[in-house]
Tab-separated table of C-alpha atoms and ligand atoms in Angstrom:
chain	number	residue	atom	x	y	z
A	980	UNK	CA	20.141	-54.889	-42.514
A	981	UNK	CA	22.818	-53.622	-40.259
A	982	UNK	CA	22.982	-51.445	-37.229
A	983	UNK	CA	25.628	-48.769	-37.813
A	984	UNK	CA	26.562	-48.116	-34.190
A	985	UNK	CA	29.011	-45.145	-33.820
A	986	UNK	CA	32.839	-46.081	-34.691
A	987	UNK	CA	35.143	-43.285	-33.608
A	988	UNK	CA	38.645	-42.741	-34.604
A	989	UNK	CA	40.743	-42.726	-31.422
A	990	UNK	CA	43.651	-40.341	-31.738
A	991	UNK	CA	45.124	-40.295	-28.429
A	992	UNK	CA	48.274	-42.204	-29.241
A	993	UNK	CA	50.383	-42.228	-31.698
A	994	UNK	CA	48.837	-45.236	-33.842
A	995	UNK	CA	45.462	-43.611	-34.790
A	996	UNK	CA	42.674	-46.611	-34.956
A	997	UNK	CA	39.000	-47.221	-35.067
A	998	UNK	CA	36.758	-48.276	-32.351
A	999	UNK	CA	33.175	-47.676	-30.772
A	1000	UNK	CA	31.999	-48.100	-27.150
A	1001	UNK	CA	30.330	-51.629	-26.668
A	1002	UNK	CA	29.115	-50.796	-23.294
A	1003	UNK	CA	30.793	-54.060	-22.461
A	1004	UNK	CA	34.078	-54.320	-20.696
A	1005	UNK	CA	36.241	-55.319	-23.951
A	1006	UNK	CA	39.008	-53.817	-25.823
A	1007	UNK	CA	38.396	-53.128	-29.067
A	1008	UNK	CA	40.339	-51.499	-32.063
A	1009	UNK	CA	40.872	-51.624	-36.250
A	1010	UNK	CA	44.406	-49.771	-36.170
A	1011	UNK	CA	45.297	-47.495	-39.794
A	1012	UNK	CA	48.503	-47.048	-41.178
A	1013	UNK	CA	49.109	-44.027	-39.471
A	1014	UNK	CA	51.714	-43.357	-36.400
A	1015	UNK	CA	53.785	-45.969	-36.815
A	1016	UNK	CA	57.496	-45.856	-37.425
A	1017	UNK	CA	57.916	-48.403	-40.800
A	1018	UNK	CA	59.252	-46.610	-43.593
A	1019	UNK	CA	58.592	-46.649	-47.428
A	1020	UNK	CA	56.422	-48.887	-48.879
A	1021	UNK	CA	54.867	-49.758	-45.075
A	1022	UNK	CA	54.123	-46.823	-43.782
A	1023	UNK	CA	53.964	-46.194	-41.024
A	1024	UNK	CA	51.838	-48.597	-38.740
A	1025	UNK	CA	52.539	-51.603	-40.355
A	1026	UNK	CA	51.518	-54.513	-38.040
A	1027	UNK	CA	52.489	-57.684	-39.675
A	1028	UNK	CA	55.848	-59.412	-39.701
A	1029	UNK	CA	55.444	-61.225	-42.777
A	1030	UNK	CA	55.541	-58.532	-45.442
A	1031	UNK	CA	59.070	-58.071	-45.379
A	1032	UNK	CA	59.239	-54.979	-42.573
A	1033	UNK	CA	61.399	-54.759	-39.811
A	1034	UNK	CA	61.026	-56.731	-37.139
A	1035	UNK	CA	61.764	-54.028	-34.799
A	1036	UNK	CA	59.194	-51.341	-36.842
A	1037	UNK	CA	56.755	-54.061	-36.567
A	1038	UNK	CA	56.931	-54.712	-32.610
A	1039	UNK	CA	57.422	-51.028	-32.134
A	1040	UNK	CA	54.293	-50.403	-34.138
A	1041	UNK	CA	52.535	-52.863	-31.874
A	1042	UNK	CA	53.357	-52.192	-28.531
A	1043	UNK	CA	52.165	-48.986	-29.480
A	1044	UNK	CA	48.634	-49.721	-30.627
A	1045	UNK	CA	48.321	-52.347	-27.897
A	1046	UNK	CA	49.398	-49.423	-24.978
A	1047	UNK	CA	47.137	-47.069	-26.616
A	1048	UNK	CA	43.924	-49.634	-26.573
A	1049	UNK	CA	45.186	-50.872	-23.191
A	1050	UNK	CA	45.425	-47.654	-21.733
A	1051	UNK	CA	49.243	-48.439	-21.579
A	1052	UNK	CA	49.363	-51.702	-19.765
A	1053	UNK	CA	51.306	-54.340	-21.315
A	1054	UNK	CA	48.557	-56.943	-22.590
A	1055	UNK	CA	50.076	-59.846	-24.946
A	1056	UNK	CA	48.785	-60.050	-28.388
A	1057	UNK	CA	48.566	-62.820	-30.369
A	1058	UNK	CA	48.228	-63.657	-34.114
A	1059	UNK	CA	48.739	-66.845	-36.048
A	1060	UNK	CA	49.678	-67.411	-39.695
A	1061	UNK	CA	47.199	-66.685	-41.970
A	1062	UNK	CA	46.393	-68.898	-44.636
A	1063	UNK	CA	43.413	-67.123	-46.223
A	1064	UNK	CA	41.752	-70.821	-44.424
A	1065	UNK	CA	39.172	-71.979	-42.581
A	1066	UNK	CA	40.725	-73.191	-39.212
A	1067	UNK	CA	39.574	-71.691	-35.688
A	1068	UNK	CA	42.362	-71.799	-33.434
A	1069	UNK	CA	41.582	-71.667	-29.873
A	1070	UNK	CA	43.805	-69.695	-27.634
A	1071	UNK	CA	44.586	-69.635	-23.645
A	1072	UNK	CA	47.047	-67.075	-21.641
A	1073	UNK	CA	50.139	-68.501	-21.076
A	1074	UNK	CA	50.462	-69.765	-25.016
A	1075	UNK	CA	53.687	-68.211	-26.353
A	1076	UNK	CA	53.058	-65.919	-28.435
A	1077	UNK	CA	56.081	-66.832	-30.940
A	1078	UNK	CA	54.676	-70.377	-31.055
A	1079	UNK	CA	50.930	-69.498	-32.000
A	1080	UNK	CA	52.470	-67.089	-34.777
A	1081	UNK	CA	54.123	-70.054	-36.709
A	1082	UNK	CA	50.214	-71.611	-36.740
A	1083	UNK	CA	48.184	-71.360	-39.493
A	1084	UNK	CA	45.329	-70.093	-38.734
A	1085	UNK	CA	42.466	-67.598	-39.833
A	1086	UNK	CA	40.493	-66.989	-36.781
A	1087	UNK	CA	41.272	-66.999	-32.756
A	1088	UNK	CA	38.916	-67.304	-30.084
A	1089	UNK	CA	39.605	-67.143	-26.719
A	1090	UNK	CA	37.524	-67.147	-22.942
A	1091	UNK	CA	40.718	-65.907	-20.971
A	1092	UNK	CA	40.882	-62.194	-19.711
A	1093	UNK	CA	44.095	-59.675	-20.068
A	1094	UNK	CA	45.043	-61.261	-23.828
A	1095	UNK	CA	44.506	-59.656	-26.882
A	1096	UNK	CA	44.014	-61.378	-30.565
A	1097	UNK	CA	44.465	-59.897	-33.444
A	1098	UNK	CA	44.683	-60.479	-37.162
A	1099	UNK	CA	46.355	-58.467	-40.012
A	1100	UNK	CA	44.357	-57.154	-43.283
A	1101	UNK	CA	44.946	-55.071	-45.981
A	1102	UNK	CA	41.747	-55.112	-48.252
A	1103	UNK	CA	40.002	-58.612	-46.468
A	1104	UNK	CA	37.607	-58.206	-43.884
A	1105	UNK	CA	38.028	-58.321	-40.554
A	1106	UNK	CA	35.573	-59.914	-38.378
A	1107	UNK	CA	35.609	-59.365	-34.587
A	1108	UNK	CA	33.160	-61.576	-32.086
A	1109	UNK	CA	31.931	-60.866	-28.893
A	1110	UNK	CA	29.731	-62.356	-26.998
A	1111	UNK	CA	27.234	-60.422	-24.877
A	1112	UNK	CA	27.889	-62.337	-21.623
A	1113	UNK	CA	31.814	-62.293	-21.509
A	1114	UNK	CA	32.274	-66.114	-22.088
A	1115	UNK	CA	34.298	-65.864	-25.131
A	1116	UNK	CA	35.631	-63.301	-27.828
A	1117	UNK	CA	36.969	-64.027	-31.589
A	1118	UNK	CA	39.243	-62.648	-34.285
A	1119	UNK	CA	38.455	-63.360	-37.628
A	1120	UNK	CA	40.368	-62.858	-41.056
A	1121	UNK	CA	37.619	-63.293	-43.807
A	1122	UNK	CA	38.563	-62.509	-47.365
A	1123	UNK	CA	36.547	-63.819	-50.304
A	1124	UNK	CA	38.273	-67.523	-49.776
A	1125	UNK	CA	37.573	-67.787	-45.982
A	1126	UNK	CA	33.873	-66.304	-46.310
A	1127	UNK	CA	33.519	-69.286	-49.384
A	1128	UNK	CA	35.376	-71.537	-46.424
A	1129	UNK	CA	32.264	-70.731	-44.175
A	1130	UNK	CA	35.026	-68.999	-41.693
A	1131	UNK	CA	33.174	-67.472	-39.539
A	1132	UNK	CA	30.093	-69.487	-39.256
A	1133	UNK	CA	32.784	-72.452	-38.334
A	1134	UNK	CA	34.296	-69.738	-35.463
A	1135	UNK	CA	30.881	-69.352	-34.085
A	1136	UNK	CA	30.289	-73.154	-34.183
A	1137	UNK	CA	33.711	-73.505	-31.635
A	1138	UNK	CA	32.419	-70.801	-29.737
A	1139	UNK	CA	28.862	-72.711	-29.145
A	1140	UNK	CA	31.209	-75.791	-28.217
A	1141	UNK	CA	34.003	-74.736	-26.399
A	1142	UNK	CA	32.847	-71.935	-24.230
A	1143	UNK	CA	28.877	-72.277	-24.224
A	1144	UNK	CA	27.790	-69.089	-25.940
A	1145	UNK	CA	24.989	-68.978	-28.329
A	1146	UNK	CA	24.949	-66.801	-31.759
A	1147	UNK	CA	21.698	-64.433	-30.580
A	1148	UNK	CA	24.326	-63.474	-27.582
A	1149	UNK	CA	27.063	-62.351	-30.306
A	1150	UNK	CA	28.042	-58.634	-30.932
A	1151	UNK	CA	29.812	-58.785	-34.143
A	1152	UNK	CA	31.986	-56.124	-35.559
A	1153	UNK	CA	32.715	-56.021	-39.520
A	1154	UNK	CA	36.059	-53.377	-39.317
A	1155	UNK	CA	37.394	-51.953	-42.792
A	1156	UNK	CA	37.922	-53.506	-45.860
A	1157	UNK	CA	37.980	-53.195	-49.566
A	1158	UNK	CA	34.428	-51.966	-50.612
A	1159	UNK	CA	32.133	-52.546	-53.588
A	1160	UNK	CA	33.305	-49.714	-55.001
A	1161	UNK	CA	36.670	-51.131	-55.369
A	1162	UNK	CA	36.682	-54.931	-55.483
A	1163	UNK	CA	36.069	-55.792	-59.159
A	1164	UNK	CA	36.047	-59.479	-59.736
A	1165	UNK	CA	35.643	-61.926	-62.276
A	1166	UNK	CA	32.358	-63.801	-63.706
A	1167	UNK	CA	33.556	-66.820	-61.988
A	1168	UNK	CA	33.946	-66.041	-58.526
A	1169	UNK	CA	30.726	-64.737	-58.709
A	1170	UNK	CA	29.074	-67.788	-59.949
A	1171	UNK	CA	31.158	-69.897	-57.366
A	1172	UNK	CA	29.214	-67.802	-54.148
A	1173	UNK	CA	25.798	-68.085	-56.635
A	1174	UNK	CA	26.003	-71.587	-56.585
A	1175	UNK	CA	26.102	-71.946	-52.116
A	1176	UNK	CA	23.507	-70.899	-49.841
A	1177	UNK	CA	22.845	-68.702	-48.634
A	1178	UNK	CA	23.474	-66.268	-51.349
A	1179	UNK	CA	22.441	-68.648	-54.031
A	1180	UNK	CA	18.791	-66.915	-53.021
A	1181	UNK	CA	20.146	-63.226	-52.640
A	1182	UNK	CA	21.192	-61.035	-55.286
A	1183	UNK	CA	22.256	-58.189	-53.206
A	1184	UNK	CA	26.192	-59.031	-52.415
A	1185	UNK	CA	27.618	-57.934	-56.472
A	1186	UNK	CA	26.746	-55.786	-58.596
A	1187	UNK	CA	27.137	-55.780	-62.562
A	1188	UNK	CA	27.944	-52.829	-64.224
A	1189	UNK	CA	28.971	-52.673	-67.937
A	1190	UNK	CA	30.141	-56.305	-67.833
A	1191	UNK	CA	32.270	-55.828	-64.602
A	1192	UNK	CA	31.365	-57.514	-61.503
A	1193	UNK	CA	31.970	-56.051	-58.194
A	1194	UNK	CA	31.639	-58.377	-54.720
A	1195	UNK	CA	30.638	-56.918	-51.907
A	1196	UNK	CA	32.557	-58.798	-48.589
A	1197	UNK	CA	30.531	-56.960	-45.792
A	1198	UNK	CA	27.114	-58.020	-47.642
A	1199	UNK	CA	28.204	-61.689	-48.094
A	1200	UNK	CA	29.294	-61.802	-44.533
A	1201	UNK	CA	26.228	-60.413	-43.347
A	1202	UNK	CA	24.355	-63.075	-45.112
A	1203	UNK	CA	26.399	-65.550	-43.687
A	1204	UNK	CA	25.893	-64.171	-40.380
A	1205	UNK	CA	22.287	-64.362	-40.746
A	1206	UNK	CA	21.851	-68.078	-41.537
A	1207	UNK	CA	24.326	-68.634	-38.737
A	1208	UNK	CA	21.513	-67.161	-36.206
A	1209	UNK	CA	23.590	-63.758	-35.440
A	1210	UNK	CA	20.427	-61.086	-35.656
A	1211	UNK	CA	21.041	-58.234	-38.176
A	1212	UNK	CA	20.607	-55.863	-35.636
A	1213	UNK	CA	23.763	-57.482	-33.523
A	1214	UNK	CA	26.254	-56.382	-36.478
A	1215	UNK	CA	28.294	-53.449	-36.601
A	1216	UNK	CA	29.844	-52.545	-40.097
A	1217	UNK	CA	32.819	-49.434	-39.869
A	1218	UNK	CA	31.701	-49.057	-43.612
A	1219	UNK	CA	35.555	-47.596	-44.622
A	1220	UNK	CA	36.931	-48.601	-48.100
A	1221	UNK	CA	40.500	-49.775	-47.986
A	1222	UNK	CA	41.265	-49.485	-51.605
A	1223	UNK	CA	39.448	-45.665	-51.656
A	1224	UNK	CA	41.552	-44.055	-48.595
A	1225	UNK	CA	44.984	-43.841	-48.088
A	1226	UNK	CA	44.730	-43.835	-44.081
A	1227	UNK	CA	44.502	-47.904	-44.789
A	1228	UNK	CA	46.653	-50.235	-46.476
A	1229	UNK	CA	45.682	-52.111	-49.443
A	1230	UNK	CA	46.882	-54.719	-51.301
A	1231	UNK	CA	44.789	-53.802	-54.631
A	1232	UNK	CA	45.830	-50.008	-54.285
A	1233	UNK	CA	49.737	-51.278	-53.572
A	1234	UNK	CA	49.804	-53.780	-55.901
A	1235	UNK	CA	50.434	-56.106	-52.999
A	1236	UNK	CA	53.379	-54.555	-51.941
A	1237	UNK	CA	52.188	-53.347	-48.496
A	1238	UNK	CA	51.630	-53.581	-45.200
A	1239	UNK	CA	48.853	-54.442	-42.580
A	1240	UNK	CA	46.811	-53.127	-40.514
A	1241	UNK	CA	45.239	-55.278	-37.376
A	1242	UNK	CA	42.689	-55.539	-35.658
A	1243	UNK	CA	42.606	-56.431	-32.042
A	1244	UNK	CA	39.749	-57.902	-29.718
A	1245	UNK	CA	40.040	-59.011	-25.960
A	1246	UNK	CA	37.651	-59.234	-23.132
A	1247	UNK	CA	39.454	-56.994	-20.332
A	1248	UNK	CA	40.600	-58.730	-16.483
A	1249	UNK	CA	38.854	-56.185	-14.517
A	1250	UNK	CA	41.719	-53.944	-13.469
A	1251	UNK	CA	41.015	-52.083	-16.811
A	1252	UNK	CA	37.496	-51.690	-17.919
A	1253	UNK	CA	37.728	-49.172	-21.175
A	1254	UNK	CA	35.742	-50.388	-23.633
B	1044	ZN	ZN1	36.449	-48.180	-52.654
């Protein structure tokens, strides 16, 4: 049910990451943990302050990805505090950038050019929005709570009302996380997403193998995605494991001890058109 357009690992900096060419004028990037300058247990491209990093690794890390995906202009990127929620947090140039990273918040949208919003994972998905006709772009951090939170269907909701765009219009972009393969869970959670449309009439987001259940994040959010009126065809899935490869982090693998890796949307200003 998903259109697996053709992600390409960008090497040309030092902070290797994960993109594909939208054909629309839009940076666009899931970083990995590797050519950053953290040391033991977040390297190397650990991009989250919280973890317990330095401050300077972090912003070092950062700037890097940010001049690699913004062919080395200096583009401010912001992230809030993520609360595993469900509150969209809109976001305008100008904001400072130390003030929206005391919010909590699990998802950014923004209509301004020349900004970039990100959010940090290690094993959740992230979800990046864009729509078709430049009006606005999101940043999404959906893990099993925020897809049960209806996350992203509420970010496409403040899209419709704040900037006009309509779900048909989206391009959305599922980056990596930790895959069914990995993400054994108990009976319980899966009950909980039984019980609420719209995978209360699907069957194909877990699997049960030898009385283990394993969730499947990128099939639940494509469900969601669905009912929200995104066509299948408009989603893009990277498909990469986070708990399988050590080129991510993970908080399962790491026993939560870790760092993050981010991933960054923005619609460009025109002076820089790289997709
Ligand atoms: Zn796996």
């Amino acid at each position: 049910m998903t259109n697996n357009l053709p992600f390409t690992l960008d090497e040309s900096g030092p902070v290797s990451y994960l993109t594909f060419d939208t054909g629309l004028p839009v940076w666009l990037a899931f970083s990995t943990r590797k050519g950053g300058v953290s040391r033991p247990p977040f390297v190397s491209a650990n991009m989250a302050y919280h973890v317990g990093d330095d401050p300077g690794s972090v912003a070092e890390n950062r700037r890097r990805l940010a001049a690699a995906v913004c062919s080395c202009r200096d583009v401010p990127l912001y992230t809030a505090s993520q609360v595993h929620g469900c509150h969209v947090l809109p976001v305008n140039r100008g904001m400072p950038i130390g003030e929206l990273e005391k919010q909590p918040a699990d998802s950014l949208v923004t209509a301004d050019r020349g900004i970039l919003l990100g959010i940090m994972t290690a094993d959740c998905l992230p979800v990046l929005l864009i729509d078709r006709k430049l009006r606005a772009v999101a940043a999404v951090h959906a893990g099993w709570r925020g897809i049960m939170a209806r996350i992203v269907p509420r970010t496409v909701a403040a899209m419709k009302k704040l900037h006009g765009i309509a779900a048909v219009d989206l391009l959305v972009v599922l980056g990596p996380c930790i895959g069914r393969c990995c993400y054994q869970v108990g009976e319980e959670l899966v009950r909980e997403f039984a019980a609420q449309p719209p995978f209360a009439a699907d069957s194909t987001w877990y699997e049960q193998a030898s009385g283990d259940y394993h969730l499947d994040l990128v099939q639940l959010q494509a469900l969601q995605l669905r009912e929200a009126g995104v066509p299948p065809a408009a989603l893009a899935v990277a498909s990469r494991c986070t708990a399988c490869e050590n080129f991510f982090f993970s908080y399962r693998r790491e026993h939560g001890i870790t760092g993050r890796q981010i991933a960054l949307v923005g619609l460009t200003d025109g002076e820089n058109a790289r997709g």
